[in-house]
Coordinates of C-alpha atoms and ligand atoms in Angstrom, one line a residue:
M1 CA 116.6 106.0 94.9
S2 CA 117.9 109.4 95.5
T3 CA 121.6 110.2 95.6
R4 CA 123.7 110.4 98.7
T5 CA 125.7 113.5 100.0
L6 CA 126.9 112.1 103.3
T7 CA 130.0 109.9 103.8
K8 CA 129.4 106.6 105.6
D9 CA 131.1 108.1 108.7
Q10 CA 128.9 111.2 108.7
M11 CA 125.8 109.0 108.3
L12 CA 126.8 106.7 111.2
S13 CA 127.6 109.6 113.5
L14 CA 124.3 111.3 112.7
A15 CA 122.4 108.1 113.5
E16 CA 124.2 107.9 116.9
H17 CA 123.6 111.6 117.5
I18 CA 119.8 111.4 116.8
E19 CA 119.3 108.1 118.6
N20 CA 121.2 109.4 121.7
A21 CA 118.8 112.4 121.8
E22 CA 115.9 109.9 122.0
L23 CA 117.6 107.6 124.6
N24 CA 118.9 110.5 126.8
V25 CA 115.7 112.5 126.4
H26 CA 117.1 115.8 125.1
D27 CA 116.4 117.9 122.0
I28 CA 118.8 118.7 119.2
T29 CA 119.0 121.1 116.3
K30 CA 117.7 119.7 113.1
V31 CA 120.3 117.8 111.2
T32 CA 119.8 119.7 108.0
N33 CA 121.2 122.9 109.7
D34 CA 124.6 121.3 109.5
F35 CA 124.1 119.2 106.4
P36 CA 121.8 121.3 104.1
D37 CA 122.5 119.1 101.1
M38 CA 121.2 115.9 102.7
T39 CA 118.8 113.9 100.5
F40 CA 116.0 111.5 101.3
G41 CA 118.4 108.7 100.5
D42 CA 120.8 110.0 103.3
A43 CA 117.9 110.4 105.7
Y44 CA 116.5 106.9 105.2
D45 CA 120.0 105.5 105.5
I46 CA 120.2 107.2 108.9
Q47 CA 116.8 105.9 110.0
W48 CA 117.8 102.3 108.9
E49 CA 121.0 102.7 110.9
I50 CA 119.1 103.7 114.0
R51 CA 117.0 100.6 113.4
R52 CA 120.1 98.4 113.1
R53 CA 121.5 100.0 116.3
K54 CA 118.4 99.1 118.3
E55 CA 118.3 95.5 116.9
A56 CA 122.0 95.1 117.8
R57 CA 121.0 96.1 121.3
G58 CA 118.4 93.3 121.4
N59 CA 115.3 95.4 120.6
K60 CA 112.8 93.9 118.2
V61 CA 111.2 95.8 115.4
I62 CA 107.4 95.1 115.8
G63 CA 105.9 97.2 113.1
M64 CA 106.0 100.2 110.7
K65 CA 104.3 103.5 110.6
M66 CA 103.4 106.1 108.0
G67 CA 103.4 109.7 109.0
L68 CA 102.2 113.0 107.5
T69 CA 99.5 111.2 105.5
S70 CA 96.6 113.6 106.3
W71 CA 96.2 117.2 105.2
A72 CA 95.7 118.1 108.9
K73 CA 99.1 116.7 109.8
M74 CA 100.9 118.1 106.6
A75 CA 99.4 121.6 107.3
Q76 CA 100.4 121.4 111.0
M77 CA 104.0 120.5 110.2
G78 CA 104.3 122.6 107.0
V79 CA 105.3 119.6 104.8
E80 CA 103.6 117.8 101.9
T81 CA 105.0 114.4 101.6
P82 CA 104.3 111.3 103.7
V83 CA 107.2 109.5 105.4
Y84 CA 107.7 106.2 107.1
G85 CA 109.3 105.0 110.3
F86 CA 109.7 101.8 112.3
L87 CA 108.3 100.7 115.6
A88 CA 110.5 99.1 118.3
D89 CA 109.2 96.7 120.9
Y90 CA 109.6 99.2 123.8
F91 CA 107.3 101.8 122.0
S92 CA 104.3 99.6 122.8
V93 CA 102.0 100.6 125.7
P94 CA 99.0 98.5 126.8
D95 CA 95.5 100.0 126.5
G96 CA 94.8 102.0 129.7
G97 CA 98.5 102.0 130.5
D98 CA 100.8 104.7 131.9
I99 CA 103.2 106.6 129.7
D100 CA 106.3 107.9 131.5
T101 CA 106.7 111.6 130.5
S102 CA 110.2 111.7 132.1
R103 CA 111.3 109.6 129.1
L104 CA 109.9 112.0 126.5
I105 CA 110.8 115.5 125.4
H106 CA 107.6 117.1 124.2
P107 CA 105.0 114.4 123.4
K108 CA 101.9 114.8 121.2
I109 CA 99.2 112.2 120.5
E110 CA 97.6 111.2 117.2
A111 CA 94.4 109.2 116.4
E112 CA 95.3 106.4 113.8
V113 CA 94.0 103.2 112.3
A114 CA 96.4 100.3 112.2
F115 CA 96.5 97.4 109.7
V116 CA 97.9 93.9 110.3
T117 CA 98.8 92.1 107.1
K118 CA 98.4 88.3 106.3
A119 CA 100.3 88.3 103.0
P120 CA 103.5 90.2 101.9
L121 CA 103.1 93.5 100.0
K122 CA 105.9 94.6 97.7
G123 CA 106.1 97.8 95.6
P124 CA 106.5 99.3 93.1
G125 CA 102.9 99.1 91.8
C126 CA 101.2 98.2 95.1
H127 CA 97.7 99.6 95.2
I128 CA 94.8 99.8 97.6
G129 CA 93.2 96.6 96.3
D130 CA 96.4 94.7 97.0
V131 CA 96.4 96.1 100.5
L132 CA 92.7 95.2 101.2
A133 CA 93.3 91.7 99.9
A134 CA 96.4 91.3 102.2
T135 CA 94.8 92.7 105.3
D136 CA 94.2 90.3 108.2
F137 CA 92.4 92.9 110.4
I138 CA 92.4 96.5 111.4
I139 CA 92.6 97.9 114.9
P140 CA 92.5 101.3 116.5
A141 CA 95.8 102.8 117.5
V142 CA 97.0 106.0 119.1
E143 CA 100.5 107.2 118.4
V144 CA 102.6 109.2 120.7
I145 CA 105.1 111.2 118.7
D146 CA 108.1 113.0 120.1
S147 CA 110.3 114.8 117.7
R148 CA 113.9 115.0 118.9
Y149 CA 114.2 118.4 117.3
E150 CA 113.9 121.7 119.1
N151 CA 110.4 123.1 119.4
F152 CA 109.1 120.2 117.3
K153 CA 110.2 122.1 114.2
F154 CA 111.8 120.2 111.3
D155 CA 111.8 119.7 107.5
L156 CA 111.1 116.3 105.8
I157 CA 114.7 115.2 105.5
S158 CA 115.3 115.8 109.2
V159 CA 112.1 114.1 110.4
V160 CA 112.9 111.0 108.2
A161 CA 116.3 110.7 109.9
D162 CA 114.6 111.0 113.3
N163 CA 112.5 107.9 112.5
A164 CA 109.4 110.1 111.8
S165 CA 109.3 111.2 115.5
S166 CA 108.3 107.7 116.6
T167 CA 108.2 107.1 120.3
R168 CA 105.2 105.2 121.8
F169 CA 101.9 103.7 120.6
I170 CA 98.8 102.2 122.2
T171 CA 96.4 99.8 120.4
G172 CA 93.0 99.0 121.8
G173 CA 89.4 98.9 121.2
R174 CA 88.1 96.1 118.9
M175 CA 89.8 94.6 115.9
A176 CA 87.7 94.3 112.8
R177 CA 87.8 92.7 109.3
V178 CA 88.5 95.4 106.7
E179 CA 85.3 94.4 104.8
D180 CA 83.2 95.1 107.8
V181 CA 84.3 98.7 108.3
D182 CA 83.8 101.7 106.1
L183 CA 87.2 103.1 106.7
K184 CA 86.5 106.4 104.8
T185 CA 83.7 107.4 107.1
L186 CA 85.1 105.8 110.3
G187 CA 84.7 108.6 112.9
V188 CA 87.3 109.3 115.6
V189 CA 87.0 111.6 118.6
M190 CA 90.0 112.5 120.6
E191 CA 89.6 113.6 124.3
I192 CA 92.1 114.9 126.8
N193 CA 90.9 115.0 130.4
G194 CA 87.3 114.4 129.1
E195 CA 87.3 117.4 126.7
V196 CA 87.0 116.8 123.0
V197 CA 90.1 118.3 121.3
E198 CA 90.1 116.9 117.8
L199 CA 87.8 114.8 115.6
G200 CA 87.8 113.4 112.1
A201 CA 87.1 110.5 109.7
G202 CA 89.3 107.9 108.1
A203 CA 89.2 109.5 104.6
A204 CA 91.5 112.2 106.0
V205 CA 94.3 109.7 105.5
L206 CA 95.1 109.8 101.8
G207 CA 91.4 109.3 100.9
H208 CA 91.4 105.9 102.6
P209 CA 93.9 104.5 105.2
A210 CA 94.6 101.5 103.0
S211 CA 96.3 103.9 100.5
S212 CA 98.8 104.7 103.2
V213 CA 99.8 101.0 103.5
A214 CA 100.1 100.9 99.7
M215 CA 102.4 103.9 99.8
L216 CA 104.5 102.3 102.4
A217 CA 105.0 99.2 100.2
N218 CA 105.9 101.4 97.3
M219 CA 108.4 103.5 99.4
L220 CA 110.0 100.3 100.8
G221 CA 110.1 98.9 97.3
E222 CA 112.5 101.7 96.3
R223 CA 115.0 100.2 98.8
G224 CA 114.3 96.6 97.7
E225 CA 112.4 96.0 101.0
E226 CA 108.8 94.6 101.4
I227 CA 106.1 94.5 104.0
P228 CA 106.2 90.9 105.3
A229 CA 102.9 89.0 106.2
G230 CA 102.0 89.6 109.8
T231 CA 103.2 93.2 109.9
F232 CA 101.5 95.8 112.1
I233 CA 101.3 99.2 110.3
M234 CA 100.0 102.5 111.6
T235 CA 98.6 104.6 108.8
G236 CA 99.1 108.1 110.1
G237 CA 97.3 110.7 112.2
I238 CA 93.7 111.4 111.0
T239 CA 93.7 114.8 112.8
A240 CA 96.4 117.3 113.8
A241 CA 98.5 116.0 116.7
V242 CA 97.8 117.4 120.2
A243 CA 100.4 118.2 122.8
V244 CA 100.1 116.3 126.1
K245 CA 101.7 116.7 129.5
K246 CA 102.2 114.9 132.8
G247 CA 98.8 114.2 134.4
D248 CA 96.8 114.1 131.2
N249 CA 94.3 111.3 130.7
I250 CA 93.7 110.6 127.0
T251 CA 90.9 108.7 125.3
V252 CA 90.3 108.3 121.5
R253 CA 86.9 106.9 120.6
Y254 CA 86.5 105.0 117.3
Q255 CA 83.1 104.6 115.7
D256 CA 81.9 101.0 116.5
L257 CA 85.5 100.0 117.4
G258 CA 85.7 101.0 121.0
S259 CA 88.3 103.3 122.4
V260 CA 92.0 103.6 123.3
S261 CA 93.1 105.2 126.5
A262 CA 96.3 106.1 128.3
K263 CA 97.6 108.2 131.2
F264 CA 100.7 110.5 131.0
V265 CA 102.5 110.2 134.3
Ligands
OOG301 C1 106.1 113.3 112.1 C2 105.4 112.1 112.3 C3 103.9 112.2 111.8 C4 101.7 111.1 111.6 O1 100.9 110.2 112.0 O2 101.4 111.9 110.8 C5 103.1 111.1 112.2 C6 105.7 114.4 113.0 O3 104.7 115.1 112.8 O4 106.4 114.6 114.0 O5 103.4 110.1 112.9
MG302 MG1 101.7 109.0 113.5

């Protein structure tokens, strides 16, 4: 676990500051501008405090996400280390549903594969075989990310503190058993208003999306946390994220697993 540079009061007030940007839909400068010595330990403390604030308000945490797990995403954002975040109940949008752009700052969409576990996973030492054995099913998922930072520009420490830009997600298509899908070659095609904007295959995510779940277990293990059985986990964007705006209809097609759609209103 990395060291801390923030006092408890600074950590608490940064959590409030960042969460308020989400709740009040306005951007902020990245937190490392004012606190350049912040560490990953400080940033995850802030993220866990935002999670605590939401739970104290009655929101439920309904899953986890990994981010920056593909080269396309790392190159797009100029960073090279995956990060995790949590998913709150109100982030979930039904397949084919509307996403209210008045609640978002500058949304982008990502094509992802989600896992649902049937046994706990605990790092350190969690590997892909453990993940495959503990997987109940996989299901297509599209994430809507919305960095609270100006111009969607950040460094890793800032994005961790901002819950890895989490804001909305849509699951859909068809669930499948992990042994029935070749997740490395699983093709995805992203369309906005009927036009293909990105495409890719599952191997873009750390060689195999299950590796992303193993990495999550190992990162949580550093804080003494685990992935409980029954957890929904998004493994990270396969392609670069694509900006969307009010009026856009989006569909992501998954090879043999159907599609996920939404409308930005
Ligand atoms: C950070 C979150 C990235 C993914 O799937 O790679 C992410 C960001 O790019 O804003 O969710
Ligand atoms: Mg994502």
